Coordinates of C-alpha atoms and ligand atoms in Angstrom, one line a residue:
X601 CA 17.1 139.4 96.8
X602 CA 16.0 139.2 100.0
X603 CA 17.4 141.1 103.4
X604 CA 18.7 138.2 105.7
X605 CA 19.8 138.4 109.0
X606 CA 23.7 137.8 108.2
X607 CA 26.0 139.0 105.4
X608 CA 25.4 135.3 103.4
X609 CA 22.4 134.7 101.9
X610 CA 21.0 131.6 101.7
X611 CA 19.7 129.5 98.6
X612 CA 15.9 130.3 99.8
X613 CA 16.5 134.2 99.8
X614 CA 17.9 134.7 96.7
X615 CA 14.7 136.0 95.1
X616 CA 12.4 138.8 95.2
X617 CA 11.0 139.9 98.4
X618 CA 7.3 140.0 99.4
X619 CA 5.1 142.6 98.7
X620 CA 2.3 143.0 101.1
X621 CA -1.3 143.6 99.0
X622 CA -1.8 147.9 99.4
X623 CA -4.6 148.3 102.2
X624 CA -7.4 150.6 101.9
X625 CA -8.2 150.6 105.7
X626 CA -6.2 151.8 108.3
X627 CA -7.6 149.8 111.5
X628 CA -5.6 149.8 115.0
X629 CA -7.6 146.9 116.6
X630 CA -7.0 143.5 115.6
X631 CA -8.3 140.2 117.6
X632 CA -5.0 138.6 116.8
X633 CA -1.7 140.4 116.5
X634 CA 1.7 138.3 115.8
X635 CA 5.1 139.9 115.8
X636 CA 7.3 137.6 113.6
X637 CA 7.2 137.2 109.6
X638 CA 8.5 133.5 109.6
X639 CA 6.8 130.1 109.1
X640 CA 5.2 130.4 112.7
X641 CA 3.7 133.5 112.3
X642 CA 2.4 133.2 108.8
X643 CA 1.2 129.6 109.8
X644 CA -0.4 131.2 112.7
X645 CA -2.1 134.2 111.1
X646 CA -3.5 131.7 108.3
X647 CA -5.1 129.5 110.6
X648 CA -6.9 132.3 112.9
X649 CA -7.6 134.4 109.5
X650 CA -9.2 131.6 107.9
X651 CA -11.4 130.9 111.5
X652 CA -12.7 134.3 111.5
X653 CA -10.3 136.4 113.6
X654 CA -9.0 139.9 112.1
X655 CA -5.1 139.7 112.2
X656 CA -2.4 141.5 111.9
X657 CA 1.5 140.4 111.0
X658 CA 4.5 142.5 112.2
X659 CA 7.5 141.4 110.5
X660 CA 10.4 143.4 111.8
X661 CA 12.4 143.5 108.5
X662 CA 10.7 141.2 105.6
X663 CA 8.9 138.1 105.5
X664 CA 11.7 135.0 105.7
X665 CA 14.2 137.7 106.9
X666 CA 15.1 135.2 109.9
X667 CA 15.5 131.3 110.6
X668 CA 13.0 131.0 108.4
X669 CA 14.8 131.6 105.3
X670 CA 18.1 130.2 106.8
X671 CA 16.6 126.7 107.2
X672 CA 17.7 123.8 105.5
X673 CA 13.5 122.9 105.3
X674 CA 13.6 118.9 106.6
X675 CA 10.0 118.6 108.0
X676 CA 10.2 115.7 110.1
X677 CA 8.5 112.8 112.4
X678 CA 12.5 111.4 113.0
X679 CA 13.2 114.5 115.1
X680 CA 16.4 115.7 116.5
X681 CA 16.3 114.9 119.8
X682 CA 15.8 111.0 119.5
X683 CA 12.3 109.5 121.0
X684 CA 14.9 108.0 123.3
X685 CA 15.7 111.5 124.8
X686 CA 11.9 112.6 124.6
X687 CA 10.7 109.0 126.3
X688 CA 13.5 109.4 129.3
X689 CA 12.4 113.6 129.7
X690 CA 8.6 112.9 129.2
X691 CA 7.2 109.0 129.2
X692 CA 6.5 106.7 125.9
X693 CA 2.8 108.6 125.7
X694 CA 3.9 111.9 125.3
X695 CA 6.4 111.0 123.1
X696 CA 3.7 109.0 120.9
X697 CA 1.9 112.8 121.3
X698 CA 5.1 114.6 120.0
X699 CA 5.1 112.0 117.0
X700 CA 1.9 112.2 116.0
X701 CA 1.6 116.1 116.6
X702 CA 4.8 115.7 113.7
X703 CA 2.6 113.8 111.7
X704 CA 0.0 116.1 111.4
X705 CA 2.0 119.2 110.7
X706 CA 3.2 117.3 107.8
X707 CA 0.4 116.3 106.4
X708 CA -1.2 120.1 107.1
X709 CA 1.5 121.2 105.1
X710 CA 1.1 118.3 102.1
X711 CA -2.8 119.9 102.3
X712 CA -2.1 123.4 102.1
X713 CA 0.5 122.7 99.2
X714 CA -2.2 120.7 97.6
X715 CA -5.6 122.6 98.1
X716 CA -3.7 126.3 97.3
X717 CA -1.0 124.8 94.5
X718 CA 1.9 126.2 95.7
X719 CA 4.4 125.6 93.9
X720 CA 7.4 125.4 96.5
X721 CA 8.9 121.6 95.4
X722 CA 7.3 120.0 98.1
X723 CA 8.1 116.3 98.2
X724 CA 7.8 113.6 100.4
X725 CA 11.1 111.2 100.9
X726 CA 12.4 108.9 103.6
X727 CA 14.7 110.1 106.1
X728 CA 17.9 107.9 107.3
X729 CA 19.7 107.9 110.1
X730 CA 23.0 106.3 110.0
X731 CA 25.6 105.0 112.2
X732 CA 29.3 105.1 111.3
X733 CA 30.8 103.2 114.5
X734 CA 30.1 100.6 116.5
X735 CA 28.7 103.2 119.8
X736 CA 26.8 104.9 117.3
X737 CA 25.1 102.1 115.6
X738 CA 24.5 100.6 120.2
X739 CA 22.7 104.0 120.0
X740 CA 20.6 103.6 116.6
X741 CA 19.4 100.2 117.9
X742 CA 18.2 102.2 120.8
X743 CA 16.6 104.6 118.8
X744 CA 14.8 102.8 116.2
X745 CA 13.0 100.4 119.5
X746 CA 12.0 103.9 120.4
X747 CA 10.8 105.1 116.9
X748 CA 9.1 101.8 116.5
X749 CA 7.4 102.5 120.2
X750 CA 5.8 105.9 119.3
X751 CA 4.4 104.7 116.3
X752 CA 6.8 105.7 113.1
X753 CA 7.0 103.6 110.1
X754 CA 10.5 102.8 110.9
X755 CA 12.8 99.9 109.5
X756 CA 16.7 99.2 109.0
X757 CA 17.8 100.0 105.9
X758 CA 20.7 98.7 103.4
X759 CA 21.4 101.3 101.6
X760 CA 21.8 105.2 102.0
X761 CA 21.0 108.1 99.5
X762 CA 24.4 109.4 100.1
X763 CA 27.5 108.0 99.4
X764 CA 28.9 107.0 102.8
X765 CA 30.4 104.2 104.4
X766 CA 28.0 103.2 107.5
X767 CA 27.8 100.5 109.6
X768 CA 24.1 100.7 110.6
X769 CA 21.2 102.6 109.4
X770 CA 17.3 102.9 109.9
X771 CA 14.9 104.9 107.3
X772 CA 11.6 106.5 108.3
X773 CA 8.9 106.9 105.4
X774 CA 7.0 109.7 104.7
X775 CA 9.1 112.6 105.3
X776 CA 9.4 115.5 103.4
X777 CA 11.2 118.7 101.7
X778 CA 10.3 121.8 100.4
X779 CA 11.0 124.9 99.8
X780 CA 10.0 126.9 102.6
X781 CA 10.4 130.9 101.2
X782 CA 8.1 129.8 98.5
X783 CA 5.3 128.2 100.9
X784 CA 5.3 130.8 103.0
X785 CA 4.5 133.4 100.5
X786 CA 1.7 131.2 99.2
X787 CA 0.4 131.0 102.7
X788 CA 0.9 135.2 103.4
X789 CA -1.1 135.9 100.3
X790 CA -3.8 133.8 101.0
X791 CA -3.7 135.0 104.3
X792 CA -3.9 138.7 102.8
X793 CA -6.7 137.0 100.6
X794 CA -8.9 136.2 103.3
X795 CA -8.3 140.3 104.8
X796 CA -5.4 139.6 106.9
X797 CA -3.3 142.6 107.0
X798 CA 0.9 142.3 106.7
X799 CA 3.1 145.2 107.8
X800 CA 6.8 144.3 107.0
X801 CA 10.2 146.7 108.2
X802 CA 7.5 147.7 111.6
X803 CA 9.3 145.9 114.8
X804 CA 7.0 145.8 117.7
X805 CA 8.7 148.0 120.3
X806 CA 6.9 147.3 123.4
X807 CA 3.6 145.3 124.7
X808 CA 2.0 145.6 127.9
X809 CA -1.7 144.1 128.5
X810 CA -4.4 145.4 131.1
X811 CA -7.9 144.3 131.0
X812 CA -8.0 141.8 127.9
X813 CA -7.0 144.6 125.3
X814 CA -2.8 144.0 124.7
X815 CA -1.1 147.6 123.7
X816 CA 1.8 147.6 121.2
X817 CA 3.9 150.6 120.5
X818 CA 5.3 150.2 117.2
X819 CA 7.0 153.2 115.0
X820 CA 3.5 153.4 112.9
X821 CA 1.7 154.5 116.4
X822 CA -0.1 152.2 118.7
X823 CA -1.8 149.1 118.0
X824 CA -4.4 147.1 120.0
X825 CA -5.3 143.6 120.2
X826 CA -6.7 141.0 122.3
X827 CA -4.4 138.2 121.8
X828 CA -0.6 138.3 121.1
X829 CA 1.4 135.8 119.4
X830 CA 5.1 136.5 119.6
X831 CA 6.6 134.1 116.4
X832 CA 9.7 136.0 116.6
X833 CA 11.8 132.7 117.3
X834 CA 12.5 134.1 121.3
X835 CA 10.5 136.1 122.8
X836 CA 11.8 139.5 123.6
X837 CA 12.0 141.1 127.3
X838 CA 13.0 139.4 130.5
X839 CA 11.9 135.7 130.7
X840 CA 12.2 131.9 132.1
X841 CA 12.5 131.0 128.5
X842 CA 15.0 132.6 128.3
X843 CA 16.7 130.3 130.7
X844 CA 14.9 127.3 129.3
X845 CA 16.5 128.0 125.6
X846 CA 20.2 127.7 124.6
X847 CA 20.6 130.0 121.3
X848 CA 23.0 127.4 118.9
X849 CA 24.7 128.0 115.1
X850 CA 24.2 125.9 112.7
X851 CA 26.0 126.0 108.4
X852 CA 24.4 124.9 105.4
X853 CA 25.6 125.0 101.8
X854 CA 24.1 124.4 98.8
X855 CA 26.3 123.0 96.3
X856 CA 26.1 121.4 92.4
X857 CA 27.6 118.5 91.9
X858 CA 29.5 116.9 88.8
X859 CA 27.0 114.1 88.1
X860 CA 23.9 113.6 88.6
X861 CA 24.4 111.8 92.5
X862 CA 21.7 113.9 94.3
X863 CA 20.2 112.1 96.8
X864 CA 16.5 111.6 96.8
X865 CA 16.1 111.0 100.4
X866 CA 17.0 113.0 104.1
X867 CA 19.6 112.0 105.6
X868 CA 21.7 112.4 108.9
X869 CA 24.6 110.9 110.6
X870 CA 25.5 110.6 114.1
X871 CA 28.8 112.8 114.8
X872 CA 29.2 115.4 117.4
X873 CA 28.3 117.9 115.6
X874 CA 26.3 116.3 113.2
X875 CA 25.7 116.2 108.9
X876 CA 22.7 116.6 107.4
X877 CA 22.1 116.3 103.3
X878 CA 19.2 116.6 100.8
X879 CA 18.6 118.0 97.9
X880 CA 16.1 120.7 96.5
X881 CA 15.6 121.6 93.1
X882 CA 14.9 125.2 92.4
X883 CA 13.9 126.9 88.5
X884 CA 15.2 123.6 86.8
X885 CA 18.6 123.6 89.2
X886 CA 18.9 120.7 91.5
X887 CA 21.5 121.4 94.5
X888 CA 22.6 119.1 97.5
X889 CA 21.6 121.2 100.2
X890 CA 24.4 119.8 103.1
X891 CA 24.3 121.2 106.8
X892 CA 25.7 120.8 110.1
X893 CA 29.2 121.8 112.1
X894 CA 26.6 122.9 115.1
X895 CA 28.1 125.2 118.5
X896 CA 26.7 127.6 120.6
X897 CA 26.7 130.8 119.5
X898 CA 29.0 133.0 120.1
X899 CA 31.3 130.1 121.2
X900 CA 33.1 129.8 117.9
X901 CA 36.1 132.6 117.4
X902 CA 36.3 131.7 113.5
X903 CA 33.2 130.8 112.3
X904 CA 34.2 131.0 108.6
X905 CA 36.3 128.0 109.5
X906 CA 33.0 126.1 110.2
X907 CA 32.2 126.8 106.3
X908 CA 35.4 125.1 105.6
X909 CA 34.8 122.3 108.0
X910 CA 31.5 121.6 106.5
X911 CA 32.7 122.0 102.7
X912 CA 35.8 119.6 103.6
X913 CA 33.6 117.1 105.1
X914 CA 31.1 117.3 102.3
X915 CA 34.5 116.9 99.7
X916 CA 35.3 113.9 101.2
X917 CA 31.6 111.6 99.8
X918 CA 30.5 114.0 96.8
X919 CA 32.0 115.3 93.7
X920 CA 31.2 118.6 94.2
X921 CA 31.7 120.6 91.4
X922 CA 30.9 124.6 92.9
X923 CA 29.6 125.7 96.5
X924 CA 27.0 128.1 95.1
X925 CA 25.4 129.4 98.5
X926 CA 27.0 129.3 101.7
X927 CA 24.8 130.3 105.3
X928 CA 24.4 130.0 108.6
X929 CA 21.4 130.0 110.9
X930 CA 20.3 130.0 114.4
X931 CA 17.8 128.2 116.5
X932 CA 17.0 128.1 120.5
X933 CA 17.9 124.2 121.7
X934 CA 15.4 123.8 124.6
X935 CA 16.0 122.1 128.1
X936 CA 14.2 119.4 127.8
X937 CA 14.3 118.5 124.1
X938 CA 10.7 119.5 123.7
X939 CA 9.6 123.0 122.3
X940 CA 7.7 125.8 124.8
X941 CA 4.2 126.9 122.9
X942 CA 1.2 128.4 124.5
X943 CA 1.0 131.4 126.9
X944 CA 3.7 133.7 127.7
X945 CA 4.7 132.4 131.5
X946 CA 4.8 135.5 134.1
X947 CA 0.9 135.9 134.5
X948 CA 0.0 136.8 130.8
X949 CA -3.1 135.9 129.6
X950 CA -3.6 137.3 126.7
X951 CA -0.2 136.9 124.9
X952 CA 1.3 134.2 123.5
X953 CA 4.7 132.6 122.5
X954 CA 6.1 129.8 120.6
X955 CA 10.2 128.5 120.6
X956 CA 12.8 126.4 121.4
X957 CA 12.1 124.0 118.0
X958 CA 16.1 122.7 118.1
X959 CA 16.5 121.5 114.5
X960 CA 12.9 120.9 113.7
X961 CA 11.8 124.2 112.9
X962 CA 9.4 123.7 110.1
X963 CA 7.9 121.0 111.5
X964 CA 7.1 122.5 115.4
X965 CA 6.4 126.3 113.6
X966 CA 3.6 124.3 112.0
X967 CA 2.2 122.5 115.1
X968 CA 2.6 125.5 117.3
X969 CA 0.5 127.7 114.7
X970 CA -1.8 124.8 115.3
X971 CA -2.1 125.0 118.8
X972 CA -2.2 128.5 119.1
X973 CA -5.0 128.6 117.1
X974 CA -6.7 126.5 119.3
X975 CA -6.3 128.1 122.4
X976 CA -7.2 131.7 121.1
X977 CA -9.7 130.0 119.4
X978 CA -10.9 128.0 123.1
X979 CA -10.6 125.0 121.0
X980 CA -9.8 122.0 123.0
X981 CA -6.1 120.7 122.0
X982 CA -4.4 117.2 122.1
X983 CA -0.7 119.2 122.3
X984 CA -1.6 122.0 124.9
X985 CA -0.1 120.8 128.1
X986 CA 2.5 119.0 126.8
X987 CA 4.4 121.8 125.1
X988 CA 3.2 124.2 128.0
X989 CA 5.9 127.3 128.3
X990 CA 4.7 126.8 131.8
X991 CA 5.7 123.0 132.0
X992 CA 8.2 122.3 135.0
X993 CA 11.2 120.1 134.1
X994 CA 14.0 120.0 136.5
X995 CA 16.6 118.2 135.1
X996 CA 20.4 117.0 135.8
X997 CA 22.2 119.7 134.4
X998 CA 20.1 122.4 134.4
X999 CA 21.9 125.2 135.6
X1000 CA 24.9 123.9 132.7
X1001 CA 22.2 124.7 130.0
X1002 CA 22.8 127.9 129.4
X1003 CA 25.9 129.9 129.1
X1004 CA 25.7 132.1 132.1
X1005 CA 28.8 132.9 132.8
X1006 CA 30.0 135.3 129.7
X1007 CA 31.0 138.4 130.4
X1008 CA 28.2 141.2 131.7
X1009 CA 30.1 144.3 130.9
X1010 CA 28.9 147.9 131.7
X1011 CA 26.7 150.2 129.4
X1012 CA 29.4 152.2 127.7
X1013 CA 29.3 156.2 129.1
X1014 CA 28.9 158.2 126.2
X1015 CA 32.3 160.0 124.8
X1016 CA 34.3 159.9 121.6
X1017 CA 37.5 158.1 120.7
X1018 CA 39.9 158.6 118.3
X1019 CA 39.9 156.6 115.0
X1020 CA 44.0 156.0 114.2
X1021 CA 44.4 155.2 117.8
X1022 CA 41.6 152.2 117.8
X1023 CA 42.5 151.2 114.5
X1024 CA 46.2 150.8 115.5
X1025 CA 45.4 149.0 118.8
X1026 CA 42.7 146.9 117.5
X1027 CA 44.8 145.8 114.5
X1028 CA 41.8 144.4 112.4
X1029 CA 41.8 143.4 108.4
X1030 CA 38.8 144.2 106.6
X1031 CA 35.7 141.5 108.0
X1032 CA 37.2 141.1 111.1
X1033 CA 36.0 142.4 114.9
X1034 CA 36.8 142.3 118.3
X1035 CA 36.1 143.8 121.8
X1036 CA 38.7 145.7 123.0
X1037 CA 39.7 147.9 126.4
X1038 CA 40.9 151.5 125.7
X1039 CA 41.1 154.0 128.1
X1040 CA 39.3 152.0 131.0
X1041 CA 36.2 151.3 128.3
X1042 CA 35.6 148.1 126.5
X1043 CA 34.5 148.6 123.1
X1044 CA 33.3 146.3 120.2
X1045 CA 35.3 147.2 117.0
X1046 CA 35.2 145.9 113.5
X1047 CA 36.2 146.8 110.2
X1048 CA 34.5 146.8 107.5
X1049 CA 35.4 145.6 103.7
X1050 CA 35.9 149.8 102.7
X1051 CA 38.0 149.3 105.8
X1052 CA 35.9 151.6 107.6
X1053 CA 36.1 150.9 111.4
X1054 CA 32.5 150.7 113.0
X1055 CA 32.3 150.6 116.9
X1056 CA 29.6 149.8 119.8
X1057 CA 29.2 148.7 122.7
X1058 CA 29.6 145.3 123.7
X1059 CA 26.8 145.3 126.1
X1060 CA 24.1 143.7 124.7
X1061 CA 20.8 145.5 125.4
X1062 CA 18.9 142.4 126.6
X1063 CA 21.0 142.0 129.9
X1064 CA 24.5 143.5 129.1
X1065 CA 26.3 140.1 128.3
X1066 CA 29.4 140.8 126.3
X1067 CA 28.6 139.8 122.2
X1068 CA 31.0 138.4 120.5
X1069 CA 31.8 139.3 116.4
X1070 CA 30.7 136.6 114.2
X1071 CA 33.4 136.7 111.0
X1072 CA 31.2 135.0 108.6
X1073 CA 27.9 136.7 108.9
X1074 CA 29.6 140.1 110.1
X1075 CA 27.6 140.6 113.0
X1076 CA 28.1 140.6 116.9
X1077 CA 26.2 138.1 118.6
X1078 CA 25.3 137.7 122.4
X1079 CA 26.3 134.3 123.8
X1080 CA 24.0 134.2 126.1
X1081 CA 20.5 134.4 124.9
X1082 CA 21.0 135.2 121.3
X1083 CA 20.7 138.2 120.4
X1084 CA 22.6 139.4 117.3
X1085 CA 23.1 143.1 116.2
X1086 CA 24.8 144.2 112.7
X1087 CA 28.1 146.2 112.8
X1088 CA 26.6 149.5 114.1
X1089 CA 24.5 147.9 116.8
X1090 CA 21.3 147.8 115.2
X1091 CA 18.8 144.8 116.3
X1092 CA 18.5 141.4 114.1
X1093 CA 17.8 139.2 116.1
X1094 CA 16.2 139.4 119.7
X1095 CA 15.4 139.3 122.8
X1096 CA 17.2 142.6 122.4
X1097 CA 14.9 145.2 121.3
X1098 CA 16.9 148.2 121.3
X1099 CA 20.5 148.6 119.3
X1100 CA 23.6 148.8 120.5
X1101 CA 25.0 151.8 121.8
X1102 CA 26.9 153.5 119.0
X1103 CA 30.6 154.9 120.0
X1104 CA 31.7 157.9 118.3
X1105 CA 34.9 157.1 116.7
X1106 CA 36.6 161.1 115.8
X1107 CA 40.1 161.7 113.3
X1108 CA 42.4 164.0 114.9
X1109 CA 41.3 166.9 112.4
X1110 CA 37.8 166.4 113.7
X1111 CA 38.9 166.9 117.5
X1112 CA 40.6 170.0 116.6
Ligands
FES1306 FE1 20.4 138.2 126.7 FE2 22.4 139.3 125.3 S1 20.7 138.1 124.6 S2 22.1 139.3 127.4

């Protein structure tokens, strides 16, 4: 099984975990170093590795440990944000850009499933968009004209793959599925093939450049490179992304049904949040793999009721006979509906970043490895300035994007408390958590299934926002940039990069 970033695991990680090849040499200089053992930074390290460059992959826990194995693995041209939303932000020839820069990452990934046989159920399907109102279906009209302008193979369709009532509804060809766990292993031992090297459970502490070479303190010792690639889904430290990305939730199940009504195509409605269904089958086991009940994170006080949301909603069209894998993810919503890929803004010249992929994860993780390639690579690029970190975007509503005014609490000041007395005030049942004030301190307390109390600080180590406990995956998470820590403080998820503070909890016997 592998580690995930959450206490549910999804329907990707429930195998064995990735063993790196053993390495006979030892080297500390790499051309190309990426921090991040997800779809981007495999992708990434597989393009550079195959063009010559020595690399190196520092996965912070194990490969697919993150969003990458919490996806739902729709790789997409119909993107999340509607070509509407992209044509109103950007113009009609960028958007064209963004759909065929889609294009190509799927048909990269139909190539590298092809040329290296993986075998990771890759199949291409039409995706549908449906509309279940009147508003709605005002809006697809708007959206297929759009879809038709930037070039997809759009058309209205009649039917659905899934069994719901909808008024309107437009179907893109050539989409696809897989299973993305299994294609990125394919692609990390290629990549190890080819004399790329993989270190997994090594996070990269701390990276400074001077004079071309990039220094990275890591646990193992120091590391040099001369270009950076930081595929850890935000970058970590202080930075304008950070402003330009808005850290969101998202719920997925994967569920057998009591016939054989899988459906063969993507397919997505238009609520607020939204649904999203396929289905995937995995050793001879086909599931419908359903998603949505979207918020910000942190935002949500019971986020096992958005399981039950999602499971009630699915009830309602399927006969579902057993929710076998239940899971939630996260991913960075950017500003201006377009992803942030190339150098690291704040003068860096040498390290680079890619994030803010909203829902489409697999398919910008492949384009960004793309076009990081070609700019370590001084390759000219189609993409570069349009997905520029660097690009300037002002838009309405801009300083509403992110949630900036959760609480910024101080670092806790080290001293011990005692157990009964937190346990009685915080008054928690086994699973749950909550910040709490005791004694003029706020401290984040939860409980675990033993009904051993754990506590931390709530100041998240980024920039001391107040994180708040996440019931379903057992973890506190930072509402502000995304940051998540497990229930003694230690780092999952940046930008943090160091763990909570740990506060000592004493019995009376002990104090004595
Ligand atoms: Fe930035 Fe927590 S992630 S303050």
């Amino acid at each position: 099984m592998i580690r995930r970033d959450g206490a549910y695991v999804s329907l990707w990680q429930d195998m064995p975990g990735y063993i790196p090849e053993p390495v006979s040499e030892n080297s500390r200089h790499y051309d190309v170093v990426i921090a991040g053992g997800g779809i981007t930074g495999i992708t990434a390290g597989y393009l550079l590795q195959m063009s010559g460059k020595k690399c190196l992959i520092l996965e912070a826990y194990t490969l697919g440990f993150g969003t990458t194995g919490g996806t739902t693995a729709h790789i997409n041209t119909l993107l999340d944000t509607p070509y509407t939303t992209i044509i109103k932000n950007f113009s009609v020839n960028d958007a064209r850009l963004v759909a065929s820069a889609a294009r190509e990452a799927i048909e990269f990934i139909k190539s590298n499933v092809q040329e290296l046989k993986i075998d990771c159920g890759f199949e291409e399907v039409p995706a549908f968009l449906f509309a279940e109102d009147k508003k709605q279906a005002e809006e697809l009209d708007d959206i297929y004209k759009a879809c038709d302008q930037v070039g997809l193979n759009v058309r209205f369709a009649a039917d659905l793959p899934v069994p719901i009532p909808f008024k309107k509804a437009i179907a893109v060809g050539s989409q696809a599925k897989f299973n993305p766990l299994h294609y990125i292993y394919a692609l990390a031992r290629q990549f190890e093939k080819s004399g790329g090297r993989i270190l997994q459970n090594l996070p990269l502490k701390d990276a400074t450049e001077k004079d071309n070479i990039v220094s990275l303190q890591t646990d193992k010792g120091e590391f040099t490179c001369s270009s950076l690639i930081y595929a850890t889904h935000i970058p970590p430290g202080v930075n304008i992304l950070h402003l330009r990305c808005a850290p969101w939730r998202s719920y997925a199940m994967a569920i057998k049904l009591t016939d054989d009504s899988y459906p063969e195509g993507l397919a997505y409605d238009m609520q607020d949040p939204y649904h999203y269904y396929r289905s995937q089958t995995i050793a001879g086991e086909t599931y419908l793999i359903a998603g949505g009940e979207d918020h910000k994170t942190a935002h949500e006080e019971n986020t096992e009721q958005c399981f039950r949301n999602l499971e009630n909603h699915v009830r309602k069209y399927f006969p579902v006979q057993e929710v076998v894998y239940q899971w939630s993810s996260q991913y960075f919503e950017p500003v201006d509906g377009l992803p942030y890929i190339g150098k690291l803004p704040g003068g860096s010249e040498n390290i680079y970043v890619a994030t803010g992929y909203g829902g489409n994860g697999m398919t910008y993780s492949t384009i960004a490895a793309a076009i990081l390639k070609d700019m370590i690579l001084h390759h000219e690029s189609l993409y570069k300035d349009l997905f520029s970190p660097s690009r300037i975007k002002p838009l309405a509503g801009f300083t509403d994007f992110i949630e900036h005014n959760a609480d910024v609490v101080k670092q806790f000041v080290g001293k011990w408390f005692d157990v009964k007395d937190l346990d009685v005030l915080a008054g928690l049942a086994p699973g749950e958590g909550k910040v709490v004030k005791y004694d003029s301190q706020v401290i984040a307390l939860s409980k675990d299934s033993e009904g051993q109390l754990h506590a931390v600080s709530p100041a998240c180590t980024h920039l001391k926002c107040s994180v708040a406990w996440n019931l379903a995956e057992q973890t506190w998470d930072c509402p502000c940039h995304g940051s998540r820590f497990d229930p003694d403080g230690k780092v999952l998820t940046g930008p943090a990069t160091r763990d909570l503070e740990i506060v000592e909890l004493k019995t009376m016997s002990e104090q004595t």
